[in-house]
Short mmCIF file of C-alpha atoms in Angstrom, two decimals:
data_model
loop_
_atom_site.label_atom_id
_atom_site.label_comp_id
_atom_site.label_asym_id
_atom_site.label_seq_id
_atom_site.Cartn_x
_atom_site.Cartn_y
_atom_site.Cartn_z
CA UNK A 119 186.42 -52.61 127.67
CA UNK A 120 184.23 -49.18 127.73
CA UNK A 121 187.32 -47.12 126.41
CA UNK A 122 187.39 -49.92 123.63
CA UNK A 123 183.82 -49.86 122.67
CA UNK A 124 183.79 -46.17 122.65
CA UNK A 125 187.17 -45.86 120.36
CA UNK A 126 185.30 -48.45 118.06
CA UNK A 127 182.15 -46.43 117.77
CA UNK A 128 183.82 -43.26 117.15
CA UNK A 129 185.86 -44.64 114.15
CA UNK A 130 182.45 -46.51 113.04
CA UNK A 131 181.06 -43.10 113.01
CA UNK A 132 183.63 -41.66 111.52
CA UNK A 133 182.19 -39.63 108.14
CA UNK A 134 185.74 -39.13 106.53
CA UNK A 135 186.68 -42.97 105.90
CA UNK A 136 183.01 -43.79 105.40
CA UNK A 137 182.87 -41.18 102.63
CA UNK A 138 186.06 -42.48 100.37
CA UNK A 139 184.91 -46.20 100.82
CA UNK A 140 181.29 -45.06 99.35
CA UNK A 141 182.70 -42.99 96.92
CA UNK A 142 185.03 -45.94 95.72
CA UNK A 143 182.05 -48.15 95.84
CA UNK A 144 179.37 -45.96 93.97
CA UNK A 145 182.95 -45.84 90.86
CA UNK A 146 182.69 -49.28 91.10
CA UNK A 147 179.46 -49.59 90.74
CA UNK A 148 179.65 -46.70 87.60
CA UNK A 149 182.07 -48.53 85.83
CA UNK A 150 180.19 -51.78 86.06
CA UNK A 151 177.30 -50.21 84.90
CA UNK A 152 179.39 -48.28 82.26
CA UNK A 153 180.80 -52.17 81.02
CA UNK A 154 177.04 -53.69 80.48
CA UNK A 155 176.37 -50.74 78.23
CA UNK A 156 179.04 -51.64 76.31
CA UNK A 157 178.57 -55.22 76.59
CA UNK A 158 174.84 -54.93 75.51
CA UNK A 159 176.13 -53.31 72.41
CA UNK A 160 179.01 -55.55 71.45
CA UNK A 161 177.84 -58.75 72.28
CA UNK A 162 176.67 -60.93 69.48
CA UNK A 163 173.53 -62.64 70.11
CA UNK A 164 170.23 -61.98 72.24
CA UNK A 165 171.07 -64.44 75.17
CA UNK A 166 174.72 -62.88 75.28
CA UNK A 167 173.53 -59.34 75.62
CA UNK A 168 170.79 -60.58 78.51
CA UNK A 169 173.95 -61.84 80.21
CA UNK A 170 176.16 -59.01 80.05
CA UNK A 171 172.68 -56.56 80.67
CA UNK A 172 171.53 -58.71 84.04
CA UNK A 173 174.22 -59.73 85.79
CA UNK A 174 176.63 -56.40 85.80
CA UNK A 175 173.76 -54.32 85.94
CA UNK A 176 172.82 -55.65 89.05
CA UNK A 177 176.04 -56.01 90.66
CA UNK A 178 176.51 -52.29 89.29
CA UNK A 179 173.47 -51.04 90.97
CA UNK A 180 174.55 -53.22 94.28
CA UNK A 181 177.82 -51.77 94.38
CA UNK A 182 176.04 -47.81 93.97
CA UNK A 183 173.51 -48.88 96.88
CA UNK A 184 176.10 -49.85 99.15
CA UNK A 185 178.90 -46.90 98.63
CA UNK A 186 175.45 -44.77 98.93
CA UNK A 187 174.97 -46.59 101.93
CA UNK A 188 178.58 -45.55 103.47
CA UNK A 189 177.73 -41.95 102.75
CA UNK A 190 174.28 -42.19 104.27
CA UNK A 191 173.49 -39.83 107.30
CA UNK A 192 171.38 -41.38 109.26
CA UNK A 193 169.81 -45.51 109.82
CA UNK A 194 166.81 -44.83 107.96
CA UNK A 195 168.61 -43.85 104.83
CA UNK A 196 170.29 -47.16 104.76
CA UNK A 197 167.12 -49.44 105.58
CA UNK A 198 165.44 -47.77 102.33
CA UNK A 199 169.04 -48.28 100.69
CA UNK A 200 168.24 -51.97 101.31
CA UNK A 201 165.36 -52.48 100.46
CA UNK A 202 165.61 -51.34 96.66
CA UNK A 203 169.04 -53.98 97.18
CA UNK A 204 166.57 -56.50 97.82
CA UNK A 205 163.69 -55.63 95.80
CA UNK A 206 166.53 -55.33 92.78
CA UNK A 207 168.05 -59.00 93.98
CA UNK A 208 164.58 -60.58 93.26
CA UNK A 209 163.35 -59.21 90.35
CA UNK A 210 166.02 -58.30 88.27
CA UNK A 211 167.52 -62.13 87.73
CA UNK A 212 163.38 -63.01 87.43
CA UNK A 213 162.90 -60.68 84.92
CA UNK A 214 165.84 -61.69 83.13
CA UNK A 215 164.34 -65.09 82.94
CA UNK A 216 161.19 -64.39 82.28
CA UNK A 217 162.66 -62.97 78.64
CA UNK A 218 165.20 -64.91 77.84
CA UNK A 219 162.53 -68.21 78.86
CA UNK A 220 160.27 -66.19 76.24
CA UNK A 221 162.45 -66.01 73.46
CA UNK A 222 163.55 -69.20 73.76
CA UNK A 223 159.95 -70.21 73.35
CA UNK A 224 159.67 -67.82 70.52
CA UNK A 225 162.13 -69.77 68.88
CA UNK A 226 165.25 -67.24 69.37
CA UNK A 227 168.07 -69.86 69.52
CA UNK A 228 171.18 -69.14 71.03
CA UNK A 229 174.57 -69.06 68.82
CA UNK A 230 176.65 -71.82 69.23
CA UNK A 231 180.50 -71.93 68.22
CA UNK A 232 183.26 -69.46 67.37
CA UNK A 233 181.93 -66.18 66.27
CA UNK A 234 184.38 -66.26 63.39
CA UNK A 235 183.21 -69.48 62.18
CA UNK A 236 179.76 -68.40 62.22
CA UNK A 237 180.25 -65.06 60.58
CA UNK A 238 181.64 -67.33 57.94
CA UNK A 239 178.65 -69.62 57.46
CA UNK A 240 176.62 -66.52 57.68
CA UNK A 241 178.52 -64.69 54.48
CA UNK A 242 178.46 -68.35 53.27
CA UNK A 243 174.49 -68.64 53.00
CA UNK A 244 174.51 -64.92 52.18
CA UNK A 245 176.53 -65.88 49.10
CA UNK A 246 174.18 -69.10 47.92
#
């Protein structure tokens, strides 16, 4: 059961797998964080762009913390690792919120519909 334990361990320990699986994780995560960008600027309304902003940014950011994680030397270097994970769980959906609760307040309605149809009543009442 030793020789088991010890096998396991060494392949745990092993830097060469641990480095491909972070480096596939922190793509991941660059991609995702590379797709909010472009969903922040393509997206038609406020509450749209909050969505596309929040939720892959922090799954991007998760994904980078982990694969940094895999390529992390030493224990310590992963505690820190997760700790910004959680510190980023709980206040980036709360901060999200927070704004989109405020604008909503403010009197920032979302769009409701096709887009199509309400790029038409837009050129519509643009035209009256």
């Amino acid at each position: 059961m030793s020789e088991f334990l010890n096998a396991l361990w060494a392949a745990i320990v092993d830097p060469t797998w641990r480095f491909w699986v972070g480096a596939a994780l922190c793509a991941v995560g660059g991609l995702s964080t590379i797709v909010a960008g472009v969903g922040v600027l393509r997206f038609p309304d406020f509450y749209t762009r909050m969505h596309a902003a929040s939720v892959t940014d922090t799954l991007g950011a998760l994904a980078l913390l982990v694969g940094m994680a895999f390529m992390a030397p030493d224990f310590l270097i992963v505690f820190k690792l997760g700790m910004i994970g959680v510190f980023l769980v709980l206040t980036g959906p709360t901060a999200t919120h927070a704004i989109a609760n405020a604008a909503f307040t403010a009197g920032l309605h979302p769009l409701v519909g096709r887009i199509d149809e309400l790029k038409a009543a837009e050129t519509e009442e643009g035209d009256a």
